[in-house]
């Protein structure tokens, strides 16, 4: 502590160290928030269901997505990344997950939404297994914090089925 | 700063920064605003640096007592002893000449052999 430079260095080092601690505690405090998200997805229409020239099936759907993700936002949340995936089983793969739609929600006010949209990303199978296939539509979300650990969770909605023949 | 002042400055710095951190976290958590927490903490760091880093008079209240100049004159620095170096110089000269003569004779011998 004998010179200006020495004291300034000591102060800055200590300040940055306890800044790291305070960010870790802020991230830890996220564990105590009560999260109750809800969502519903409805398939309004199957636009077309075809077999591509190389042998893969492709479906185009119109989805109606309703969700309330407001309770996921804490003081330490920067944004929530949400996406809808179709999940099904085939003889080749135990689990196929195809992402149909995603969105970045930057603020709590935008987290309660209703959207009617055709799938943003193409629903293409590896093969031609989709005829008469039962599948789940799962809404996944990633809560991205300002500092610290990212949390991810999902809601699984089952009971959807593709038609038995191509359209 | 004197020694007491340095110790005081270090303690003040640590305590003020810790208080700033606690206040910033409590206010930020209760208002659910990350930005408020960061602003309060930054303000605390600046305030602490203004208090502890410059050389304020309050850190110089116990200055060191140096000896008076009159006291120092009573104990003069010891002088280095001057040795007469003429004899040594002549001895050195003789030894250098001897080395040169031996080198020349060596050189003559080698050229003669060749």
PDB file of C-alpha atoms in Angstrom:
ATOM      1  CA  UNK A   1       0.000   0.000   0.000  1.00  0.00           C
ATOM      2  CA  UNK A   2       3.008   2.194  -0.298  1.00  0.00           C
ATOM      3  CA  UNK A   3       2.243   3.876  -3.602  1.00  0.00           C
ATOM      4  CA  UNK A   4      -0.654   5.127  -5.699  1.00  0.00           C
ATOM      5  CA  UNK A   5      -0.255   2.385  -8.285  1.00  0.00           C
ATOM      6  CA  UNK A   6      -0.093  -0.335  -5.646  1.00  0.00           C
ATOM      7  CA  UNK A   7      -3.303   0.810  -3.974  1.00  0.00           C
ATOM      8  CA  UNK A   8      -5.141   1.254  -7.265  1.00  0.00           C
ATOM      9  CA  UNK A   9      -4.110  -2.254  -8.345  1.00  0.00           C
ATOM     10  CA  UNK A  10      -5.212  -3.804  -5.040  1.00  0.00           C
ATOM     11  CA  UNK A  11      -8.554  -2.024  -5.182  1.00  0.00           C
ATOM     12  CA  UNK A  12      -9.318  -3.022  -8.758  1.00  0.00           C
ATOM     13  CA  UNK A  13      -8.373  -6.655  -8.198  1.00  0.00           C
ATOM     14  CA  UNK A  14     -10.542  -6.932  -5.111  1.00  0.00           C
ATOM     15  CA  UNK A  15     -13.436  -5.155  -6.841  1.00  0.00           C
ATOM     16  CA  UNK A  16     -13.363  -7.514  -9.822  1.00  0.00           C
ATOM     17  CA  UNK A  17     -13.115 -10.599  -7.593  1.00  0.00           C
ATOM     18  CA  UNK A  18     -16.182  -9.696  -5.590  1.00  0.00           C
ATOM     19  CA  UNK A  19     -17.971  -8.754  -8.812  1.00  0.00           C
ATOM     20  CA  UNK A  20     -17.492 -12.382  -9.862  1.00  0.00           C
ATOM     21  CA  UNK A  21     -18.962 -13.491  -6.530  1.00  0.00           C
ATOM     22  CA  UNK A  22     -21.976 -11.263  -6.829  1.00  0.00           C
ATOM     23  CA  UNK A  23     -22.715 -12.578 -10.327  1.00  0.00           C
ATOM     24  CA  UNK A  24     -22.461 -16.165  -9.057  1.00  0.00           C
ATOM     25  CA  UNK A  25     -24.896 -15.378  -6.233  1.00  0.00           C
ATOM     26  CA  UNK A  26     -27.275 -13.684  -8.669  1.00  0.00           C
ATOM     27  CA  UNK A  27     -27.230 -16.808 -10.812  1.00  0.00           C
ATOM     28  CA  UNK A  28     -27.776 -19.014  -7.758  1.00  0.00           C
ATOM     29  CA  UNK A  29     -30.797 -16.958  -6.736  1.00  0.00           C
ATOM     30  CA  UNK A  30     -32.500 -18.134  -9.943  1.00  0.00           C
ATOM     31  CA  UNK A  31     -33.014 -21.526  -8.326  1.00  0.00           C
ATOM     32  CA  UNK A  32     -35.539 -20.020  -5.937  1.00  0.00           C
ATOM     33  CA  UNK A  33     -37.955 -18.722  -8.541  1.00  0.00           C
ATOM     34  CA  UNK A  34     -41.311 -20.471  -8.976  1.00  0.00           C
ATOM     35  CA  UNK A  35     -41.746 -21.435 -12.618  1.00  0.00           C
ATOM     36  CA  UNK A  36     -45.143 -22.414 -14.004  1.00  0.00           C
ATOM     37  CA  UNK A  37     -45.112 -22.227 -17.791  1.00  0.00           C
ATOM     38  CA  UNK A  38     -47.941 -23.539 -19.914  1.00  0.00           C
ATOM     39  CA  UNK A  39     -48.439 -24.193 -23.618  1.00  0.00           C
ATOM     40  CA  UNK A  40     -50.820 -25.659 -26.138  1.00  0.00           C
ATOM     41  CA  UNK A  41     -50.291 -26.573 -29.769  1.00  0.00           C
ATOM     42  CA  UNK A  42     -53.006 -27.298 -32.263  1.00  0.00           C
ATOM     43  CA  UNK A  43     -52.508 -28.599 -35.791  1.00  0.00           C
ATOM     44  CA  UNK A  44     -54.981 -26.655 -37.861  1.00  0.00           C
ATOM     45  CA  UNK A  45     -54.219 -28.165 -41.221  1.00  0.00           C
ATOM     46  CA  UNK A  46     -51.905 -30.488 -43.012  1.00  0.00           C
ATOM     47  CA  UNK A  47     -51.072 -28.501 -46.109  1.00  0.00           C
ATOM     48  CA  UNK A  48     -49.369 -31.274 -48.035  1.00  0.00           C
ATOM     49  CA  UNK A  49     -47.758 -34.624 -47.409  1.00  0.00           C
ATOM     50  CA  UNK A  50     -45.478 -35.870 -50.158  1.00  0.00           C
ATOM     51  CA  UNK A  51     -42.622 -38.154 -50.935  1.00  0.00           C
ATOM     52  CA  UNK A  52     -39.618 -36.309 -52.331  1.00  0.00           C
ATOM     53  CA  UNK A  53     -37.748 -37.608 -55.390  1.00  0.00           C
ATOM     54  CA  UNK A  54     -34.887 -39.013 -53.220  1.00  0.00           C
ATOM     55  CA  UNK A  55     -37.292 -41.054 -51.138  1.00  0.00           C
ATOM     56  CA  UNK A  56     -37.747 -38.885 -48.022  1.00  0.00           C
ATOM     57  CA  UNK A  57     -41.183 -37.935 -46.764  1.00  0.00           C
ATOM     58  CA  UNK A  58     -42.043 -34.296 -46.222  1.00  0.00           C
ATOM     59  CA  UNK A  59     -44.974 -32.704 -44.406  1.00  0.00           C
ATOM     60  CA  UNK A  60     -46.137 -29.112 -44.243  1.00  0.00           C
ATOM     61  CA  UNK A  61     -48.336 -28.195 -41.286  1.00  0.00           C
ATOM     62  CA  UNK A  62     -50.156 -25.102 -40.096  1.00  0.00           C
ATOM     63  CA  UNK A  63     -49.734 -24.807 -36.345  1.00  0.00           C
ATOM     64  CA  UNK A  64     -51.550 -22.747 -33.770  1.00  0.00           C
ATOM     65  CA  UNK A  65     -49.193 -22.208 -30.819  1.00  0.00           C
ATOM     66  CA  UNK A  66     -50.418 -20.711 -27.554  1.00  0.00           C
ATOM     67  CA  UNK A  67     -47.967 -20.306 -24.675  1.00  0.00           C
ATOM     68  CA  UNK A  68     -47.481 -18.465 -21.414  1.00  0.00           C
ATOM     69  CA  UNK A  69     -43.803 -18.418 -20.494  1.00  0.00           C
ATOM     70  CA  UNK A  70     -43.897 -15.292 -18.343  1.00  0.00           C
ATOM     71  CA  UNK A  71     -43.060 -17.063 -15.087  1.00  0.00           C
ATOM     72  CA  UNK A  72     -39.716 -18.186 -16.524  1.00  0.00           C
ATOM     73  CA  UNK A  73     -38.392 -14.612 -16.508  1.00  0.00           C
ATOM     74  CA  UNK A  74     -36.388 -13.612 -13.413  1.00  0.00           C
ATOM     75  CA  UNK A  75     -34.315 -10.508 -12.699  1.00  0.00           C
ATOM     76  CA  UNK A  76     -31.316 -12.367 -14.089  1.00  0.00           C
ATOM     77  CA  UNK A  77     -32.907 -13.377 -17.419  1.00  0.00           C
ATOM     78  CA  UNK A  78     -31.653 -11.938 -20.656  1.00  0.00           C
ATOM     79  CA  UNK A  79     -33.922 -13.863 -23.046  1.00  0.00           C
ATOM     80  CA  UNK A  80     -35.804 -17.102 -23.469  1.00  0.00           C
ATOM     81  CA  UNK A  81     -35.277 -19.232 -26.552  1.00  0.00           C
ATOM     82  CA  UNK A  82     -38.297 -21.416 -27.325  1.00  0.00           C
ATOM     83  CA  UNK A  83     -38.733 -23.990 -30.075  1.00  0.00           C
ATOM     84  CA  UNK A  84     -41.300 -26.590 -31.099  1.00  0.00           C
ATOM     85  CA  UNK A  85     -40.049 -30.022 -32.143  1.00  0.00           C
ATOM     86  CA  UNK A  86     -41.913 -32.988 -33.573  1.00  0.00           C
ATOM     87  CA  UNK A  87     -40.724 -36.194 -31.930  1.00  0.00           C
ATOM     88  CA  UNK A  88     -41.408 -39.707 -33.159  1.00  0.00           C
ATOM     89  CA  UNK A  89     -39.917 -43.165 -33.323  1.00  0.00           C
ATOM     90  CA  UNK A  90     -38.930 -45.157 -36.402  1.00  0.00           C
ATOM     91  CA  UNK A  91     -37.401 -48.557 -37.010  1.00  0.00           C
ATOM     92  CA  UNK A  92     -34.113 -46.865 -37.912  1.00  0.00           C
ATOM     93  CA  UNK A  93     -33.901 -44.347 -34.996  1.00  0.00           C
ATOM     94  CA  UNK A  94     -35.219 -44.603 -31.451  1.00  0.00           C
ATOM     95  CA  UNK A  95     -35.911 -40.870 -31.378  1.00  0.00           C
ATOM     96  CA  UNK A  96     -36.303 -38.433 -34.224  1.00  0.00           C
ATOM     97  CA  UNK A  97     -36.561 -34.755 -33.335  1.00  0.00           C
ATOM     98  CA  UNK A  98     -37.428 -32.288 -36.057  1.00  0.00           C
ATOM     99  CA  UNK A  99     -37.510 -28.601 -35.161  1.00  0.00           C
ATOM    100  CA  UNK A 100     -40.534 -26.918 -36.701  1.00  0.00           C
ATOM    101  CA  UNK A 101     -40.500 -23.399 -35.267  1.00  0.00           C
ATOM    102  CA  UNK A 102     -38.459 -21.275 -32.886  1.00  0.00           C
ATOM    103  CA  UNK A 103     -38.448 -17.787 -31.415  1.00  0.00           C
ATOM    104  CA  UNK A 104     -36.351 -15.579 -29.185  1.00  0.00           C
ATOM    105  CA  UNK A 105     -38.368 -13.884 -26.450  1.00  0.00           C
ATOM    106  CA  UNK A 106     -36.413 -10.889 -25.109  1.00  0.00           C
ATOM    107  CA  UNK A 107     -38.877  -9.566 -22.540  1.00  0.00           C
ATOM    108  CA  UNK A 108     -41.465 -10.812 -20.128  1.00  0.00           C
ATOM    109  CA  UNK A 109     -44.255  -8.914 -21.881  1.00  0.00           C
ATOM    110  CA  UNK A 110     -43.719 -10.877 -25.098  1.00  0.00           C
ATOM    111  CA  UNK A 111     -43.714 -14.234 -23.316  1.00  0.00           C
ATOM    112  CA  UNK A 112     -47.480 -14.718 -23.396  1.00  0.00           C
ATOM    113  CA  UNK A 113     -48.351 -15.225 -27.024  1.00  0.00           C
ATOM    114  CA  UNK A 114     -50.652 -16.807 -29.578  1.00  0.00           C
ATOM    115  CA  UNK A 115     -49.351 -17.468 -33.068  1.00  0.00           C
ATOM    116  CA  UNK A 116     -50.745 -19.195 -36.101  1.00  0.00           C
ATOM    117  CA  UNK A 117     -48.063 -20.126 -38.567  1.00  0.00           C
ATOM    118  CA  UNK A 118     -46.971 -22.806 -40.995  1.00  0.00           C
ATOM    119  CA  UNK A 119     -43.811 -24.575 -39.978  1.00  0.00           C
ATOM    120  CA  UNK A 120     -40.750 -22.332 -40.170  1.00  0.00           C
ATOM    121  CA  UNK A 121     -38.392 -25.244 -40.842  1.00  0.00           C
ATOM    122  CA  UNK A 122     -39.141 -28.181 -43.121  1.00  0.00           C
ATOM    123  CA  UNK A 123     -40.426 -31.381 -41.610  1.00  0.00           C
ATOM    124  CA  UNK A 124     -38.470 -34.012 -43.544  1.00  0.00           C
ATOM    125  CA  UNK A 125     -38.026 -37.594 -42.437  1.00  0.00           C
ATOM    126  CA  UNK A 126     -34.984 -39.808 -42.932  1.00  0.00           C
ATOM    127  CA  UNK A 127     -36.780 -42.279 -45.131  1.00  0.00           C
ATOM    128  CA  UNK A 128     -40.464 -42.774 -45.727  1.00  0.00           C
ATOM    129  CA  UNK A 129     -41.868 -43.662 -42.314  1.00  0.00           C
ATOM    130  CA  UNK A 130     -44.344 -40.854 -41.780  1.00  0.00           C
ATOM    131  CA  UNK A 131     -47.517 -42.379 -43.121  1.00  0.00           C
ATOM    132  CA  UNK A 132     -49.891 -42.958 -40.222  1.00  0.00           C
ATOM    133  CA  UNK A 133     -47.191 -41.959 -37.736  1.00  0.00           C
ATOM    134  CA  UNK A 134     -48.070 -40.938 -34.173  1.00  0.00           C
ATOM    135  CA  UNK A 135     -45.866 -38.117 -32.934  1.00  0.00           C
ATOM    136  CA  UNK A 136     -45.448 -35.694 -30.021  1.00  0.00           C
ATOM    137  CA  UNK A 137     -45.090 -31.961 -30.347  1.00  0.00           C
ATOM    138  CA  UNK A 138     -42.740 -30.711 -27.651  1.00  0.00           C
ATOM    139  CA  UNK A 139     -42.199 -27.084 -26.701  1.00  0.00           C
ATOM    140  CA  UNK A 140     -38.591 -26.739 -25.462  1.00  0.00           C
ATOM    141  CA  UNK A 141     -37.224 -23.578 -23.884  1.00  0.00           C
ATOM    142  CA  UNK A 142     -33.809 -22.335 -22.827  1.00  0.00           C
ATOM    143  CA  UNK A 143     -33.718 -19.564 -20.221  1.00  0.00           C
ATOM    144  CA  UNK A 144     -30.572 -17.573 -20.982  1.00  0.00           C
ATOM    145  CA  UNK A 145     -29.335 -15.574 -17.984  1.00  0.00           C
ATOM    146  CA  UNK A 146     -27.457 -12.306 -17.781  1.00  0.00           C
ATOM    147  CA  UNK A 147     -24.835 -14.088 -15.675  1.00  0.00           C
ATOM    148  CA  UNK A 148     -24.486 -17.740 -14.778  1.00  0.00           C
ATOM    149  CA  UNK A 149     -26.179 -21.012 -15.612  1.00  0.00           C
ATOM    150  CA  UNK A 150     -28.647 -21.566 -18.453  1.00  0.00           C
ATOM    151  CA  UNK A 151     -31.746 -23.645 -17.664  1.00  0.00           C
ATOM    152  CA  UNK A 152     -33.595 -25.760 -20.207  1.00  0.00           C
ATOM    153  CA  UNK A 153     -36.893 -27.609 -19.882  1.00  0.00           C
ATOM    154  CA  UNK A 154     -39.845 -28.729 -22.001  1.00  0.00           C
ATOM    155  CA  UNK A 155     -43.545 -29.555 -22.197  1.00  0.00           C
ATOM    156  CA  UNK A 156     -44.496 -32.685 -24.140  1.00  0.00           C
ATOM    157  CA  UNK A 157     -47.844 -32.742 -25.919  1.00  0.00           C
ATOM    158  CA  UNK A 158     -48.812 -36.051 -27.403  1.00  0.00           C
ATOM    159  CA  UNK A 159     -51.647 -37.417 -29.455  1.00  0.00           C
ATOM    160  CA  UNK A 160     -50.878 -36.117 -32.941  1.00  0.00           C
ATOM    161  CA  UNK A 161     -51.053 -38.346 -35.962  1.00  0.00           C
ATOM    162  CA  UNK A 162     -50.176 -38.002 -39.606  1.00  0.00           C
ATOM    163  CA  UNK A 163     -52.545 -39.294 -42.288  1.00  0.00           C
ATOM    164  CA  UNK A 164     -52.138 -42.772 -43.716  1.00  0.00           C
ATOM    165  CA  UNK A 165     -51.698 -41.722 -47.329  1.00  0.00           C
ATOM    166  CA  UNK A 166     -49.831 -39.005 -49.191  1.00  0.00           C
ATOM    167  CA  UNK A 167     -51.785 -35.872 -50.159  1.00  0.00           C
TER     168      UNK A 167
ATOM    169  CA  UNK B   1       1.540   7.346   3.411  1.00  0.00           C
ATOM    170  CA  UNK B   2       2.992   6.162   6.688  1.00  0.00           C
ATOM    171  CA  UNK B   3       2.657   2.594   7.943  1.00  0.00           C
ATOM    172  CA  UNK B   4      -0.459   3.200  10.017  1.00  0.00           C
ATOM    173  CA  UNK B   5      -2.006   5.028   7.112  1.00  0.00           C
ATOM    174  CA  UNK B   6      -1.343   2.153   4.742  1.00  0.00           C
ATOM    175  CA  UNK B   7      -2.992  -0.309   7.093  1.00  0.00           C
ATOM    176  CA  UNK B   8      -5.981   2.007   7.480  1.00  0.00           C
ATOM    177  CA  UNK B   9      -6.245   2.456   3.722  1.00  0.00           C
ATOM    178  CA  UNK B  10      -6.256  -1.289   3.121  1.00  0.00           C
ATOM    179  CA  UNK B  11      -8.896  -1.969   5.770  1.00  0.00           C
ATOM    180  CA  UNK B  12     -11.073   0.891   4.555  1.00  0.00           C
ATOM    181  CA  UNK B  13     -10.874  -0.343   0.995  1.00  0.00           C
ATOM    182  CA  UNK B  14     -11.948  -3.886   1.866  1.00  0.00           C
ATOM    183  CA  UNK B  15     -14.772  -2.815   4.179  1.00  0.00           C
ATOM    184  CA  UNK B  16     -16.151  -0.187   1.787  1.00  0.00           C
ATOM    185  CA  UNK B  17     -16.124  -2.580  -1.161  1.00  0.00           C
ATOM    186  CA  UNK B  18     -17.887  -5.296   0.834  1.00  0.00           C
ATOM    187  CA  UNK B  19     -20.543  -2.842   1.992  1.00  0.00           C
ATOM    188  CA  UNK B  20     -21.021  -1.695  -1.611  1.00  0.00           C
ATOM    189  CA  UNK B  21     -21.482  -5.294  -2.748  1.00  0.00           C
ATOM    190  CA  UNK B  22     -24.026  -6.140  -0.049  1.00  0.00           C
ATOM    191  CA  UNK B  23     -26.063  -2.975  -0.595  1.00  0.00           C
ATOM    192  CA  UNK B  24     -25.971  -3.429  -4.374  1.00  0.00           C
ATOM    193  CA  UNK B  25     -27.174  -7.040  -4.176  1.00  0.00           C
ATOM    194  CA  UNK B  26     -29.965  -6.342  -1.694  1.00  0.00           C
ATOM    195  CA  UNK B  27     -31.303  -3.362  -3.629  1.00  0.00           C
ATOM    196  CA  UNK B  28     -30.984  -5.146  -6.968  1.00  0.00           C
ATOM    197  CA  UNK B  29     -32.709  -8.299  -5.747  1.00  0.00           C
ATOM    198  CA  UNK B  30     -35.610  -6.492  -4.121  1.00  0.00           C
ATOM    199  CA  UNK B  31     -36.215  -4.229  -7.114  1.00  0.00           C
ATOM    200  CA  UNK B  32     -35.615  -7.175  -9.506  1.00  0.00           C
ATOM    201  CA  UNK B  33     -33.288  -5.005 -11.548  1.00  0.00           C
ATOM    202  CA  UNK B  34     -29.870  -6.304 -12.551  1.00  0.00           C
ATOM    203  CA  UNK B  35     -28.930  -2.911 -13.939  1.00  0.00           C
ATOM    204  CA  UNK B  36     -29.570  -1.185 -10.573  1.00  0.00           C
ATOM    205  CA  UNK B  37     -27.280  -3.659  -8.835  1.00  0.00           C
ATOM    206  CA  UNK B  38     -24.478  -3.035 -11.314  1.00  0.00           C
ATOM    207  CA  UNK B  39     -24.864   0.750 -11.127  1.00  0.00           C
ATOM    208  CA  UNK B  40     -24.799   0.826  -7.336  1.00  0.00           C
ATOM    209  CA  UNK B  41     -21.741  -1.420  -7.287  1.00  0.00           C
ATOM    210  CA  UNK B  42     -19.906   0.709  -9.858  1.00  0.00           C
ATOM    211  CA  UNK B  43     -20.711   3.807  -7.799  1.00  0.00           C
ATOM    212  CA  UNK B  44     -19.363   2.059  -4.709  1.00  0.00           C
ATOM    213  CA  UNK B  45     -16.108   1.165  -6.453  1.00  0.00           C
ATOM    214  CA  UNK B  46     -15.581   4.766  -7.631  1.00  0.00           C
ATOM    215  CA  UNK B  47     -16.329   6.146  -4.160  1.00  0.00           C
ATOM    216  CA  UNK B  48     -13.934   3.696  -2.529  1.00  0.00           C
ATOM    217  CA  UNK B  49     -11.184   4.573  -4.969  1.00  0.00           C
ATOM    218  CA  UNK B  50     -11.646   8.274  -4.208  1.00  0.00           C
ATOM    219  CA  UNK B  51     -11.359   7.627  -0.486  1.00  0.00           C
ATOM    220  CA  UNK B  52      -8.528   5.113  -0.288  1.00  0.00           C
ATOM    221  CA  UNK B  53      -6.239   5.592  -3.287  1.00  0.00           C
ATOM    222  CA  UNK B  54      -5.086   9.245  -3.108  1.00  0.00           C
ATOM    223  CA  UNK B  55      -2.607  10.298  -0.470  1.00  0.00           C
ATOM    224  CA  UNK B  56      -4.966  12.096   1.914  1.00  0.00           C
ATOM    225  CA  UNK B  57      -3.537  13.809   5.058  1.00  0.00           C
ATOM    226  CA  UNK B  58      -5.544  11.520   7.322  1.00  0.00           C
ATOM    227  CA  UNK B  59      -3.261   8.670   6.223  1.00  0.00           C
ATOM    228  CA  UNK B  60      -0.206  10.624   7.387  1.00  0.00           C
ATOM    229  CA  UNK B  61      -1.050  11.180  11.025  1.00  0.00           C
ATOM    230  CA  UNK B  62       1.803   9.001  12.339  1.00  0.00           C
ATOM    231  CA  UNK B  63       4.799  10.085  10.275  1.00  0.00           C
ATOM    232  CA  UNK B  64       8.142   8.291  10.677  1.00  0.00           C
ATOM    233  CA  UNK B  65      10.760  10.055  12.793  1.00  0.00           C
ATOM    234  CA  UNK B  66      13.934  10.409  10.747  1.00  0.00           C
ATOM    235  CA  UNK B  67      17.242  11.353  12.487  1.00  0.00           C
ATOM    236  CA  UNK B  68      18.198  15.067  12.622  1.00  0.00           C
ATOM    237  CA  UNK B  69      21.118  16.106  10.349  1.00  0.00           C
ATOM    238  CA  UNK B  70      23.192  17.171  13.414  1.00  0.00           C
ATOM    239  CA  UNK B  71      22.896  13.631  14.822  1.00  0.00           C
ATOM    240  CA  UNK B  72      24.113  12.182  11.526  1.00  0.00           C
ATOM    241  CA  UNK B  73      27.235  14.388  11.499  1.00  0.00           C
ATOM    242  CA  UNK B  74      28.373  12.897  14.804  1.00  0.00           C
ATOM    243  CA  UNK B  75      28.805   9.513  13.120  1.00  0.00           C
ATOM    244  CA  UNK B  76      30.704  10.149   9.876  1.00  0.00           C
ATOM    245  CA  UNK B  77      30.911   7.595   7.110  1.00  0.00           C
ATOM    246  CA  UNK B  78      34.188   5.598   7.210  1.00  0.00           C
ATOM    247  CA  UNK B  79      36.764   6.680   4.540  1.00  0.00           C
ATOM    248  CA  UNK B  80      38.314   4.074   2.171  1.00  0.00           C
ATOM    249  CA  UNK B  81      42.111   3.515   2.785  1.00  0.00           C
ATOM    250  CA  UNK B  82      44.413   4.706  -0.122  1.00  0.00           C
ATOM    251  CA  UNK B  83      47.212   2.113  -0.826  1.00  0.00           C
ATOM    252  CA  UNK B  84      50.421   3.251  -2.692  1.00  0.00           C
ATOM    253  CA  UNK B  85      50.271   1.421  -5.958  1.00  0.00           C
ATOM    254  CA  UNK B  86      53.637   2.335  -7.612  1.00  0.00           C
ATOM    255  CA  UNK B  87      55.428  -0.865  -6.612  1.00  0.00           C
ATOM    256  CA  UNK B  88      52.530  -3.000  -7.655  1.00  0.00           C
ATOM    257  CA  UNK B  89      52.407  -1.244 -11.004  1.00  0.00           C
ATOM    258  CA  UNK B  90      56.047  -1.910 -11.784  1.00  0.00           C
ATOM    259  CA  UNK B  91      55.617  -5.552 -10.818  1.00  0.00           C
ATOM    260  CA  UNK B  92      52.610  -5.834 -13.127  1.00  0.00           C
ATOM    261  CA  UNK B  93      54.552  -4.233 -15.971  1.00  0.00           C
ATOM    262  CA  UNK B  94      57.373  -6.754 -15.616  1.00  0.00           C
ATOM    263  CA  UNK B  95      54.972  -9.698 -15.661  1.00  0.00           C
ATOM    264  CA  UNK B  96      53.195  -8.382 -18.795  1.00  0.00           C
ATOM    265  CA  UNK B  97      56.522  -7.955 -20.580  1.00  0.00           C
ATOM    266  CA  UNK B  98      57.474 -11.505 -19.681  1.00  0.00           C
ATOM    267  CA  UNK B  99      54.212 -12.800 -21.229  1.00  0.00           C
ATOM    268  CA  UNK B 100      54.828 -10.847 -24.451  1.00  0.00           C
ATOM    269  CA  UNK B 101      58.399 -12.174 -24.766  1.00  0.00           C
ATOM    270  CA  UNK B 102      57.243 -15.740 -24.267  1.00  0.00           C
ATOM    271  CA  UNK B 103      54.525 -15.313 -26.924  1.00  0.00           C
ATOM    272  CA  UNK B 104      57.010 -13.920 -29.443  1.00  0.00           C
ATOM    273  CA  UNK B 105      59.463 -16.744 -28.805  1.00  0.00           C
ATOM    274  CA  UNK B 106      56.645 -19.269 -29.200  1.00  0.00           C
ATOM    275  CA  UNK B 107      55.630 -17.691 -32.451  1.00  0.00           C
ATOM    276  CA  UNK B 108      59.246 -17.786 -33.698  1.00  0.00           C
ATOM    277  CA  UNK B 109      59.539 -21.435 -32.694  1.00  0.00           C
ATOM    278  CA  UNK B 110      56.368 -22.420 -34.526  1.00  0.00           C
ATOM    279  CA  UNK B 111      57.280 -20.565 -37.706  1.00  0.00           C
ATOM    280  CA  UNK B 112      60.783 -22.067 -37.545  1.00  0.00           C
ATOM    281  CA  UNK B 113      59.292 -25.606 -37.222  1.00  0.00           C
ATOM    282  CA  UNK B 114      57.026 -24.994 -40.168  1.00  0.00           C
TER     283      UNK B 114
END
